[in-house]
Coordinates of N, CA and C in Angstrom, one line a residue:
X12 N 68.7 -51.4 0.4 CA 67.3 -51.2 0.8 C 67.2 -50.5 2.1
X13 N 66.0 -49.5 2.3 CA 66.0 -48.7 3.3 C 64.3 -48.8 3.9
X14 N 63.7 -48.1 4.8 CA 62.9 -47.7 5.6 C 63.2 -46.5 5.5
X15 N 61.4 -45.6 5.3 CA 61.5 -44.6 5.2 C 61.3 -44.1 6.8
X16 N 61.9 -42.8 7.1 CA 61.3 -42.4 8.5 C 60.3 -41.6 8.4
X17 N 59.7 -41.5 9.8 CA 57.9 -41.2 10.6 C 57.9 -39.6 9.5
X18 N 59.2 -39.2 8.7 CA 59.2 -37.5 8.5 C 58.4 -37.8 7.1
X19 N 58.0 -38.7 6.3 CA 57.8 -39.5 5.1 C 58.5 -38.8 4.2
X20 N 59.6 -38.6 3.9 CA 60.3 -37.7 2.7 C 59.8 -38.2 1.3
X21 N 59.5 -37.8 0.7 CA 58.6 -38.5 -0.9 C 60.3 -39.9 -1.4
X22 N 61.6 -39.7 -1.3 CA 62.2 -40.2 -1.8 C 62.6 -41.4 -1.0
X23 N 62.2 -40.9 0.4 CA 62.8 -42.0 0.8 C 61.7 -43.1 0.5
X24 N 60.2 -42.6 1.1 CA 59.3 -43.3 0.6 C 59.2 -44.4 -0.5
X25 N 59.4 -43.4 -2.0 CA 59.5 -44.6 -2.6 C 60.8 -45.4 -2.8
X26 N 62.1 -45.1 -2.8 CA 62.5 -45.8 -2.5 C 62.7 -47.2 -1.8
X27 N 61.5 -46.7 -0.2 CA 61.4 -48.0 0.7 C 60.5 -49.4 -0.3
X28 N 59.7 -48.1 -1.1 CA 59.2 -49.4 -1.8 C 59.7 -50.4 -3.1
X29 N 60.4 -49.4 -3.3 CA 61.2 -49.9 -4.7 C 61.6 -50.9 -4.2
X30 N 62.3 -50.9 -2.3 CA 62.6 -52.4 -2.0 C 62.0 -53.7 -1.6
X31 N 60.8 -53.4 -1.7 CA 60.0 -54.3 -1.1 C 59.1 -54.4 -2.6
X32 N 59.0 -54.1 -3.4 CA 58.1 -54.2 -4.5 C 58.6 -55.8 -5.3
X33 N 59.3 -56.9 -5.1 CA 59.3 -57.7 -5.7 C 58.7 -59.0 -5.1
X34 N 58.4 -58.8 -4.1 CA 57.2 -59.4 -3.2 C 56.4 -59.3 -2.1
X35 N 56.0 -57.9 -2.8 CA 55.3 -57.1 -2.2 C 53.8 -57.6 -1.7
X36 N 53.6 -58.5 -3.0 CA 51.8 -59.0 -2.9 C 51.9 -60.4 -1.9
X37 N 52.7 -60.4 -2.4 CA 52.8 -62.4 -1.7 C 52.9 -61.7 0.1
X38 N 53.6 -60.7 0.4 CA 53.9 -60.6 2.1 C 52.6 -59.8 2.2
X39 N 52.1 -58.8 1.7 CA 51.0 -58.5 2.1 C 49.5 -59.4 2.6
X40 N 49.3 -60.7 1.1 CA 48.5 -61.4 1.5 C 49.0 -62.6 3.0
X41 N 50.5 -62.8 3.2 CA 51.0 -63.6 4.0 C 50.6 -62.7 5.8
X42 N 50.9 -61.6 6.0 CA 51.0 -60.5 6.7 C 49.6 -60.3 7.6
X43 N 48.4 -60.4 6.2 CA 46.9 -60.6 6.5 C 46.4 -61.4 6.7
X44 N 47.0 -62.7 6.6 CA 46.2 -64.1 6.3 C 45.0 -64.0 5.2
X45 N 45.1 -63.5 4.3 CA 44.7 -62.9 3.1 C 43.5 -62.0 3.2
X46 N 43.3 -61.4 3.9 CA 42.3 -60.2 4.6 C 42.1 -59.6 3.2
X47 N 43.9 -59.2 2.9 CA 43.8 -58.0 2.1 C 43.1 -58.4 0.9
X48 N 42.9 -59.6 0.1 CA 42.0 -59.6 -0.6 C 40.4 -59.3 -0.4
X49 N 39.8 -59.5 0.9 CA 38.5 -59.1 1.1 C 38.7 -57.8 1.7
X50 N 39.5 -56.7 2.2 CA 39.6 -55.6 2.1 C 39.8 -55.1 0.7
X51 N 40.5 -55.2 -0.7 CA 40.5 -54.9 -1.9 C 38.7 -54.9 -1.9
X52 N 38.3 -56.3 -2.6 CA 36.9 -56.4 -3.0 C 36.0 -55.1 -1.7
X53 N 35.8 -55.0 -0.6 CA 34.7 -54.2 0.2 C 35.2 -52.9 -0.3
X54 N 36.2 -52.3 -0.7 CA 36.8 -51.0 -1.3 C 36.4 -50.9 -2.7
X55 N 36.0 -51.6 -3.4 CA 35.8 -51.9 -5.0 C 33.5 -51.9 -5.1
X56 N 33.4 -52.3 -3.9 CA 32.0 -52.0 -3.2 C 31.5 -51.1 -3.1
X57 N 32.5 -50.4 -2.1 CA 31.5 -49.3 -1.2 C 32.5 -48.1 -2.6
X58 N 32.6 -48.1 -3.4 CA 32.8 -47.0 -4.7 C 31.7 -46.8 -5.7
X59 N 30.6 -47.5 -5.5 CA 29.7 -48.6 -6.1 C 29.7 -47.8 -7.5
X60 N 31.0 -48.4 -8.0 CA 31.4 -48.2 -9.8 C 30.7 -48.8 -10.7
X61 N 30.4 -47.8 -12.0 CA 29.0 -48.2 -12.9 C 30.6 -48.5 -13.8
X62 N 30.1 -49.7 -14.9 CA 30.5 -49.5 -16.3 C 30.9 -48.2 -16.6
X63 N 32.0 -47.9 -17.3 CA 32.1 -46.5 -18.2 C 32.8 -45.4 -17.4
X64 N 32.6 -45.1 -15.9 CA 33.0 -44.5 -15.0 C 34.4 -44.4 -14.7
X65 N 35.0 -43.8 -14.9 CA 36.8 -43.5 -14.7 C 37.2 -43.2 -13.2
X66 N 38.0 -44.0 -12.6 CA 38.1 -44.2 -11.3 C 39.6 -43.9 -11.0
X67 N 40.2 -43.3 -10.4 CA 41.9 -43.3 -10.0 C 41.7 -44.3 -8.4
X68 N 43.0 -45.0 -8.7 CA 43.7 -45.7 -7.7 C 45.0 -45.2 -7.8
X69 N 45.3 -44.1 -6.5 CA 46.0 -43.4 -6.2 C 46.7 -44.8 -5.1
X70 N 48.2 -45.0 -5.1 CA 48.9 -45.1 -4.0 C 49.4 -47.2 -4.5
X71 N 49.3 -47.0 -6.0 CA 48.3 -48.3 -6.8 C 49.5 -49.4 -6.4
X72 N 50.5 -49.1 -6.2 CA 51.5 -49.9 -6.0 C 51.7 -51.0 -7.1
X73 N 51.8 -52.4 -7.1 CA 52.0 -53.1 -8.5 C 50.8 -53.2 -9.4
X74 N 49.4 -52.8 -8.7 CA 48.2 -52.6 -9.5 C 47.1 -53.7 -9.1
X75 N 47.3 -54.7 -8.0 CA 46.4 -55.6 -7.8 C 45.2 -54.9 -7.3
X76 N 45.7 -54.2 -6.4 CA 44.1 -53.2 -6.6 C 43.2 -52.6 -7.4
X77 N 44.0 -52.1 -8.4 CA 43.4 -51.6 -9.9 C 43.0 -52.2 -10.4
X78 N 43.6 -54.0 -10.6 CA 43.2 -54.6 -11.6 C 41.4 -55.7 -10.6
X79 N 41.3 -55.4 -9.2 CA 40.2 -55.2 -8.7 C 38.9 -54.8 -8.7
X80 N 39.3 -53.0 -8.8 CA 38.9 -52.3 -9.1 C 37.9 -52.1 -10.9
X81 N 38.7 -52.8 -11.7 CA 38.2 -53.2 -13.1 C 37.5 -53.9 -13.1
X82 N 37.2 -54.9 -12.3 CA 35.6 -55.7 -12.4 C 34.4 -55.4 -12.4
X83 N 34.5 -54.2 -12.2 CA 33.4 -53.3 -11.9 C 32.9 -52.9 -13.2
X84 N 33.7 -52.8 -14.6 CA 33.7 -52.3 -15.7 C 33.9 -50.9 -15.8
X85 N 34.1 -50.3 -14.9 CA 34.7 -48.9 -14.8 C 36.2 -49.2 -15.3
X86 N 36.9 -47.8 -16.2 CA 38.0 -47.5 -16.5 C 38.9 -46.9 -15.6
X87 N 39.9 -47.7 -15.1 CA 40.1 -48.0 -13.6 C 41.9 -47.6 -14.2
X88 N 42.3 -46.7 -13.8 CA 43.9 -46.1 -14.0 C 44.6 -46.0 -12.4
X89 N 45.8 -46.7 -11.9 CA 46.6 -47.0 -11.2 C 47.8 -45.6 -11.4
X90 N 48.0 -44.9 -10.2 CA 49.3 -44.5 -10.2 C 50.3 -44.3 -8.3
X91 N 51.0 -44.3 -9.0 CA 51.9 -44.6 -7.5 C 53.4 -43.8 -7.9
X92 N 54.0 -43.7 -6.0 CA 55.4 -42.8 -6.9 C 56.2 -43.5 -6.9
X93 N 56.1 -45.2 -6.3 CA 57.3 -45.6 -6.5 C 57.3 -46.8 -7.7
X94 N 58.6 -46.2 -8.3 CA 58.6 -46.7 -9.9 C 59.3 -48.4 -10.2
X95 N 59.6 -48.5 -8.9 CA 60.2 -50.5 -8.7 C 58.8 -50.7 -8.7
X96 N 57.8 -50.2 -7.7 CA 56.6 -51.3 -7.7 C 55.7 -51.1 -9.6
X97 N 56.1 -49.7 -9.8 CA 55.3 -50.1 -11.4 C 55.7 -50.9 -12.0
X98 N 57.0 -51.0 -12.2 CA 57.8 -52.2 -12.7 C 57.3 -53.5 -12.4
X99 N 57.0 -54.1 -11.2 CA 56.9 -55.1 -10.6 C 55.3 -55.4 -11.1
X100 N 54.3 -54.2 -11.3 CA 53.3 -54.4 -11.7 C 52.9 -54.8 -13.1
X101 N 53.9 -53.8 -13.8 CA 53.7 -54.0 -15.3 C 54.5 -55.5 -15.7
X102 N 54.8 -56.1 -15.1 CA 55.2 -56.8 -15.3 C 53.9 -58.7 -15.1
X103 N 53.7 -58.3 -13.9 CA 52.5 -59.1 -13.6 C 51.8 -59.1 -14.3
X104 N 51.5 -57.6 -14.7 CA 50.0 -57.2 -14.7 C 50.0 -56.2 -16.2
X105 N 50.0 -57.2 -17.6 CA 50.9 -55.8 -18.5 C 49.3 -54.8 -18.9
X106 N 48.4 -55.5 -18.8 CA 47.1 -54.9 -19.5 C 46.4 -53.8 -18.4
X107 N 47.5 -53.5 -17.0 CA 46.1 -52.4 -16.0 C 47.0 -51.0 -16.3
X108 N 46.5 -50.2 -16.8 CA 46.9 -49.0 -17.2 C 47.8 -48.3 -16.1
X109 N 48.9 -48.2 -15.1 CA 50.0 -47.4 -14.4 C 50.6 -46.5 -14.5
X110 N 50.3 -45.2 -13.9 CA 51.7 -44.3 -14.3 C 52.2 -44.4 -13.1
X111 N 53.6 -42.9 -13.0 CA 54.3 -42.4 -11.6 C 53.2 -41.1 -11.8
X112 N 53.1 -41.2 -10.4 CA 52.5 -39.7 -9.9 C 52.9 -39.6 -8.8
X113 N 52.9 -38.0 -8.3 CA 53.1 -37.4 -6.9 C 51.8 -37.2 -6.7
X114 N 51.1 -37.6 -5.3 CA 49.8 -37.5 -4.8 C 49.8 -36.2 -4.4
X115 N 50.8 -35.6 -4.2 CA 50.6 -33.9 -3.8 C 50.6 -33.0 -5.1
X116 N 50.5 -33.8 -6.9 CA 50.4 -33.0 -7.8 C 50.3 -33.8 -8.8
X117 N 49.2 -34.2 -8.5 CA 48.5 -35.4 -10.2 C 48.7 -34.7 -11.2
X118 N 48.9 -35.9 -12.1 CA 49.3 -35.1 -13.8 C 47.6 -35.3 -14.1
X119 N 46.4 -34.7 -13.9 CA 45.7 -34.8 -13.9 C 44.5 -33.6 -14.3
X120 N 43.8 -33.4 -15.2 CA 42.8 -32.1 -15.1 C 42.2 -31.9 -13.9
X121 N 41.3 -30.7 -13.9 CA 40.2 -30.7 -12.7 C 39.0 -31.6 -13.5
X122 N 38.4 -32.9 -12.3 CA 37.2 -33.4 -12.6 C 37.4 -34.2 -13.8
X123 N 38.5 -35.2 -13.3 CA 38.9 -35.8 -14.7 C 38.2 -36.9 -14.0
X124 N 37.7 -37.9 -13.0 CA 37.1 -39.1 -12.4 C 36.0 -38.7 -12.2
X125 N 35.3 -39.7 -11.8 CA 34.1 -39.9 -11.5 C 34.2 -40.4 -9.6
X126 N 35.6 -41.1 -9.6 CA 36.0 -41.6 -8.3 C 36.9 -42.0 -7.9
X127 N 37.5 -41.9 -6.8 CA 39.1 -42.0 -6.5 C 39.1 -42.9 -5.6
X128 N 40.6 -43.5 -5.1 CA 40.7 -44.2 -4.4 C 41.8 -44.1 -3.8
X129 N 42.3 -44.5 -2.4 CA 43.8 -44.4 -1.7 C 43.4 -46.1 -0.9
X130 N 44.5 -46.8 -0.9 CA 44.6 -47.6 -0.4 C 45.8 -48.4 0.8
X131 N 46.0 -47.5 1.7 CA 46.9 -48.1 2.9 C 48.3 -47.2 2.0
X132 N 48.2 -46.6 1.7 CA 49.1 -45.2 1.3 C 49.0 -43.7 1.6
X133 N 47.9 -43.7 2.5 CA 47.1 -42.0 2.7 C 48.3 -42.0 3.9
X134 N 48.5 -43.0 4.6 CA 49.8 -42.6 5.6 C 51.0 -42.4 5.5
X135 N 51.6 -42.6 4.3 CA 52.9 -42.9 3.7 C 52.5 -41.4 2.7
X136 N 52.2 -40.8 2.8 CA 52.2 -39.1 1.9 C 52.6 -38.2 3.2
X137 N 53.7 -37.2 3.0 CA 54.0 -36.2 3.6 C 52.9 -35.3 4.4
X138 N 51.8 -34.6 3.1 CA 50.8 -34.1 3.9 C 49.9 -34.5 3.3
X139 N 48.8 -35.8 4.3 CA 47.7 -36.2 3.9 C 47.0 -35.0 3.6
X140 N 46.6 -33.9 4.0 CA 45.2 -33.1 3.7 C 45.9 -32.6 2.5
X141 N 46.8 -32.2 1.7 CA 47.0 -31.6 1.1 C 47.2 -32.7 -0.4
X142 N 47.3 -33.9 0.1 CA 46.7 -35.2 -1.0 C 45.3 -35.0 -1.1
X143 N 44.3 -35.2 0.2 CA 43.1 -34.8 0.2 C 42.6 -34.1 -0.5
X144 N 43.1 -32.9 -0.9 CA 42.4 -31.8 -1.7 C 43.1 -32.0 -3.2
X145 N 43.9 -32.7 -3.1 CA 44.7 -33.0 -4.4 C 43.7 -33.9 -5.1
X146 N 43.2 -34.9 -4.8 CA 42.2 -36.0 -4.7 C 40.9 -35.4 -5.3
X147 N 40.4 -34.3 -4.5 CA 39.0 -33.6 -5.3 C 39.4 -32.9 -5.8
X148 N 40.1 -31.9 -6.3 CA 40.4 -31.2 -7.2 C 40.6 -32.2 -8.6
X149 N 40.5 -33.4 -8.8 CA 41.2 -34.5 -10.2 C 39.4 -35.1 -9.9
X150 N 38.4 -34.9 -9.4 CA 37.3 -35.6 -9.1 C 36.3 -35.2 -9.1
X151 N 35.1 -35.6 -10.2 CA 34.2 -34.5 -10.5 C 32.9 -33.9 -9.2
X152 N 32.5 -33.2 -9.6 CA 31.4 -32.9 -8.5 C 30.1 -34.0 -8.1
X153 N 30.3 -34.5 -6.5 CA 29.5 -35.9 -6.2 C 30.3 -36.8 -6.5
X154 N 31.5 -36.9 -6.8 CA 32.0 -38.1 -7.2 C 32.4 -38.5 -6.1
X155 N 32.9 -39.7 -5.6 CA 32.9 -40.8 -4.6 C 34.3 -40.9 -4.2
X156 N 34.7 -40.9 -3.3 CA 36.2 -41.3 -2.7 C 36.0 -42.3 -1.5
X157 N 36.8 -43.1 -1.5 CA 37.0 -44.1 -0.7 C 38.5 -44.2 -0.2
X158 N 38.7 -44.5 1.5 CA 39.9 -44.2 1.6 C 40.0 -45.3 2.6
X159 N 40.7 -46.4 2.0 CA 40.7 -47.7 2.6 C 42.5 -47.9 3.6
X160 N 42.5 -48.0 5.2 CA 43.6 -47.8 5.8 C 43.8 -48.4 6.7
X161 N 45.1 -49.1 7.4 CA 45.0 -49.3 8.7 C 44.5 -48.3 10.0
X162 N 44.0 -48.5 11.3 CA 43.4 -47.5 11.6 C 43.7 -48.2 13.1
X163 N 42.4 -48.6 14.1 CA 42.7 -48.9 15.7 C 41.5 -49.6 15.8
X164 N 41.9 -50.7 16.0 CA 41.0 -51.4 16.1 C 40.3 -51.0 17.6
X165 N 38.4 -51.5 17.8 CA 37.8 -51.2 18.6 C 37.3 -51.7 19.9
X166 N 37.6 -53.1 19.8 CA 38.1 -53.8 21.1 C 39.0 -53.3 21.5
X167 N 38.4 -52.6 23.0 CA 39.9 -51.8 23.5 C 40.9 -53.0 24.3
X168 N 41.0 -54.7 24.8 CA 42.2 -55.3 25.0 C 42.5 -55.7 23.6
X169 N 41.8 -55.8 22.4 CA 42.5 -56.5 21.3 C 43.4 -55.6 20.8
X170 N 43.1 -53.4 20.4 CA 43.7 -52.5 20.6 C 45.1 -52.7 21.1
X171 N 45.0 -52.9 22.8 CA 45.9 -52.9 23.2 C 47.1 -54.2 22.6
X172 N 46.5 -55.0 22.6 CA 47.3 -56.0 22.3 C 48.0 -55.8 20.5
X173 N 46.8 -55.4 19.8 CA 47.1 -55.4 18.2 C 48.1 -53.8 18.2
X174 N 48.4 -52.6 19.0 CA 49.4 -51.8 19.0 C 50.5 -52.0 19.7
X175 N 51.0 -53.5 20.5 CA 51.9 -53.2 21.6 C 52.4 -54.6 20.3
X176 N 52.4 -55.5 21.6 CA 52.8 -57.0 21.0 C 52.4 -57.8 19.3
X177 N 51.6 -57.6 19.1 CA 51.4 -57.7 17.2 C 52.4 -57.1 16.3
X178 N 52.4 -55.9 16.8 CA 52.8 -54.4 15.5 C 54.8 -55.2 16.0
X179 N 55.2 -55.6 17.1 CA 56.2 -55.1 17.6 C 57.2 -57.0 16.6
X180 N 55.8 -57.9 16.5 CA 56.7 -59.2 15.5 C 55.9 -59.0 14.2
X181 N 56.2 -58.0 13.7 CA 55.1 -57.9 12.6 C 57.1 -58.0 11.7
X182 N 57.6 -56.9 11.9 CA 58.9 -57.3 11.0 C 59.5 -58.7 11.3
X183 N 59.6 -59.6 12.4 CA 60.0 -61.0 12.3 C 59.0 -61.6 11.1
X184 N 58.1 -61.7 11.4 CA 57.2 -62.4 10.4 C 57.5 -61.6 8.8
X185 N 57.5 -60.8 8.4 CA 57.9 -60.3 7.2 C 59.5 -60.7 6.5
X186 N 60.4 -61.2 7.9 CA 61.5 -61.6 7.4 C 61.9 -62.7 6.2
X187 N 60.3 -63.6 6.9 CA 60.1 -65.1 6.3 C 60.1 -64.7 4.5
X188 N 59.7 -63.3 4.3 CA 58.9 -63.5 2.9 C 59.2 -62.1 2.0
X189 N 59.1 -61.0 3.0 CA 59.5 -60.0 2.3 C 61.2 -59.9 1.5
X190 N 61.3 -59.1 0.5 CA 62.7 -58.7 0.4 C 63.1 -57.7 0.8
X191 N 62.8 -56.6 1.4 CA 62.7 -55.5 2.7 C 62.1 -55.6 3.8
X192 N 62.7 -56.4 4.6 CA 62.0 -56.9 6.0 C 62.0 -55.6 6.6
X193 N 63.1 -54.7 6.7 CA 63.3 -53.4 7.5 C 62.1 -52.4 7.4
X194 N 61.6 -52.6 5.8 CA 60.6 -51.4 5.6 C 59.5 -51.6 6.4
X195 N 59.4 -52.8 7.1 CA 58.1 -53.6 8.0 C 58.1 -52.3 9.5
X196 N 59.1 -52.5 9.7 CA 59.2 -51.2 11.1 C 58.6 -50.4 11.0
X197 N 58.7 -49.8 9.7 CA 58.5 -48.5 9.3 C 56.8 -48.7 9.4
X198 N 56.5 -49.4 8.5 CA 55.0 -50.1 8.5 C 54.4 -50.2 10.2
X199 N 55.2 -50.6 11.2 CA 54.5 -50.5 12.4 C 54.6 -49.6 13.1
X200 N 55.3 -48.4 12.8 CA 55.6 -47.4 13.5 C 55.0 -46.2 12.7
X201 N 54.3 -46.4 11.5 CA 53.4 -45.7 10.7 C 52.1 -46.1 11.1
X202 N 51.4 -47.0 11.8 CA 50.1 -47.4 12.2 C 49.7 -46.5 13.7
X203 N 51.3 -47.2 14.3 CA 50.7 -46.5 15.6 C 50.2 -44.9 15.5
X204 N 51.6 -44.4 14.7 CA 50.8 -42.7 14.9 C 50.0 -42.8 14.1
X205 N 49.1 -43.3 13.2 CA 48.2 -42.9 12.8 C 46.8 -42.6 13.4
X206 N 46.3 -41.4 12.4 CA 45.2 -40.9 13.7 C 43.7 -42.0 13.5
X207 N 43.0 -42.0 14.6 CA 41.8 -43.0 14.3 C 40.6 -42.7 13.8
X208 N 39.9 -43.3 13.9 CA 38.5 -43.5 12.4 C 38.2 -41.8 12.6
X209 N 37.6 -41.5 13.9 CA 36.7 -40.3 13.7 C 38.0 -39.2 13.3
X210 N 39.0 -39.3 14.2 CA 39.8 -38.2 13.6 C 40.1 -38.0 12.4
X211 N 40.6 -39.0 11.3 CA 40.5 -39.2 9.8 C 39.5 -39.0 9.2
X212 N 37.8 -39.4 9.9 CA 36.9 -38.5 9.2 C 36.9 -37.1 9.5
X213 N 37.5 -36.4 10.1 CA 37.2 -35.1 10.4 C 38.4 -34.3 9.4
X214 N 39.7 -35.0 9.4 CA 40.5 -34.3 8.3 C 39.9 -34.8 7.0
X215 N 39.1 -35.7 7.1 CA 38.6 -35.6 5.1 C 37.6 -34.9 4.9
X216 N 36.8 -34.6 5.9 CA 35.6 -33.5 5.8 C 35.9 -32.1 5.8
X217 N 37.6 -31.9 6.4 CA 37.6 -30.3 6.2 C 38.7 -30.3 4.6
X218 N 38.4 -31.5 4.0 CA 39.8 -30.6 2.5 C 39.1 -31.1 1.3
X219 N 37.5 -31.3 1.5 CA 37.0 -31.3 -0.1 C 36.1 -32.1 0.3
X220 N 35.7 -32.8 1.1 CA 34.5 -34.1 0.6 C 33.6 -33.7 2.5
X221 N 32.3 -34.0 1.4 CA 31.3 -34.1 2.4 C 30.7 -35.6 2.9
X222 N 29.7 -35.7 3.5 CA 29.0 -36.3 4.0 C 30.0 -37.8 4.4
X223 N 31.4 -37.6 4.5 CA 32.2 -38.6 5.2 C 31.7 -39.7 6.5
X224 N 31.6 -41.0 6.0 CA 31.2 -41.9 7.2 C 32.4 -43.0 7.3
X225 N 32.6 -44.1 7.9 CA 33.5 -45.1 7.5 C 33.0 -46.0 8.3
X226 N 33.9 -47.4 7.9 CA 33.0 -48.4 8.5 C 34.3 -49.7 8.5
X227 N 34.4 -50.2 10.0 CA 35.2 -51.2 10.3 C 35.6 -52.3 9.6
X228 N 36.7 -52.5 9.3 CA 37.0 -53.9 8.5 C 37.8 -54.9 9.5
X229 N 37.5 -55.8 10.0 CA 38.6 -56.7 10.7 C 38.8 -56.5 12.1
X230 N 37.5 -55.9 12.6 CA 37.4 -55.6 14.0 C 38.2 -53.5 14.3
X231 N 38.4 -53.4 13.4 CA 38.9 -51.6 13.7 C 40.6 -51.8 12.7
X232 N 41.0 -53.0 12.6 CA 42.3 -53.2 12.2 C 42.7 -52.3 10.7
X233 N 41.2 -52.1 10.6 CA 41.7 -51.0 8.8 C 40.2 -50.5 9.1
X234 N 39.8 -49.4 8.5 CA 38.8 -48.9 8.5 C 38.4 -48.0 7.5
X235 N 37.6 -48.4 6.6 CA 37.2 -48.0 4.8 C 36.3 -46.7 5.2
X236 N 37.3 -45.3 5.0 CA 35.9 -44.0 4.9 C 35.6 -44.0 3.4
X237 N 34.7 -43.2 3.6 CA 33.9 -42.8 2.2 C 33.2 -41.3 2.3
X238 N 33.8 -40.6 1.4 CA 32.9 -39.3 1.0 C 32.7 -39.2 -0.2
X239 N 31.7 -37.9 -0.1 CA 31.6 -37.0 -1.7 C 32.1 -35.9 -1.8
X240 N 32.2 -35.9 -3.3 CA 33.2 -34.4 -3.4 C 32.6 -33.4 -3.4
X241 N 32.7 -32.4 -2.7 CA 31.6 -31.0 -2.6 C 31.7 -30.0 -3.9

């Protein structure tokens, strides 16, 4: 089992997750003190999915998001590149539709959705903008994207504290539960560089979607944007 590095190489990537995909959901809800379930549902919201509407969940991992996402009664398809967590999904989960896909080249038409989705995976792609445009090009015209991520939180001592001391026993606590405690590092050292709310709205505004806003989950600790496809 490995950690991918800050360079996100597509193999090593999924690889990292191949290792962590057999208790993947259990450390994530452990990790959040189950947040991540009321971050899934506010993502499943602000997409506001009609019946009948075909939605991608790009980045789907075992598919608890997807299978989320289906409440909505929209036809809701999961893909991800690493193929341990499909497994790990189809196995949980044998009725949510999964493939493998590369986010930098969906097996996908032009304007095959009505709405897409990225979920705490838009950092873990080589070149986000070039997912971004990957994203509206598979997404019809007006259709909805939502791009739900860790981000900086806005209490600038909580900031401080949630990027120094938090991020730095985030792999002890993953030890308890994960089966890739190492890929946790990686996980904390992918938050820090990542860029914050307005700068993330400003790279999704220049690679296909307009009228981009977002809006705080958990004090700044993830932060759900939303556009439309131009």
């Amino acid at each position: 089992m490995t950690r991918a590095s800050l360079e996100k190489e597509p193999h090593e990537v999924a690889a990292m997750f191949d290792g962590v995909a057999r208790r993947y959901d259990l450390t994530n809800t452990v990790l959040s003190g189950g947040q991540d379930r009321i971050w899934r549902r506010e993502t499943r919201l602000a997409l506001g999915l009609k019946p009948g509407e075909r939605v991608l969940d790009l980045g789907a991992g075992t598919g608890v998001s997807t299978l989320e996402l289906a409440k909505s009664g929209a036809f809701a398809v999961g893909a991800d590149l690493s193929v341990g967590m499909l497994q790990a999904g189809r196995e949980k989960r044998p009725t949510v539709p999964l493939l493998a896909a590369d986010a930098l080249q969906l097996p996908f038409a032009d304007e095959t959705f009505d709405a897409v989705t990225i979920s705490f995976a838009l950092r873990n792609i080589q070149d986000p903008d070039a997912a971004l445009r990957e994203m509206a090009r598979v997404t019809k015209p007006g259709g909805r994207l939502v791009v739900c991520e860790f981000s900086h939180p806005t209490w600038r001592p909580f900031r401080a504290a949630y990027m120094g001391p938090a991020l730095k026993v985030l792999p002890q606590v993953a030890k308890r539960v994960s089966s890739n405690p190492d890929a946790y590092v990686y996980l904390a050292d992918s938050i820090r560089a990542w860029p914050d709310q307005e700068s993330l709205a400003g790279r999704i505004g220049a690679n296909g979607w307009r009228k981009v806003a977002w809006r705080n989950l958990t004090g700044g600790v993830v932060a759900m944007h939303r556009g439309f496809r131009i």
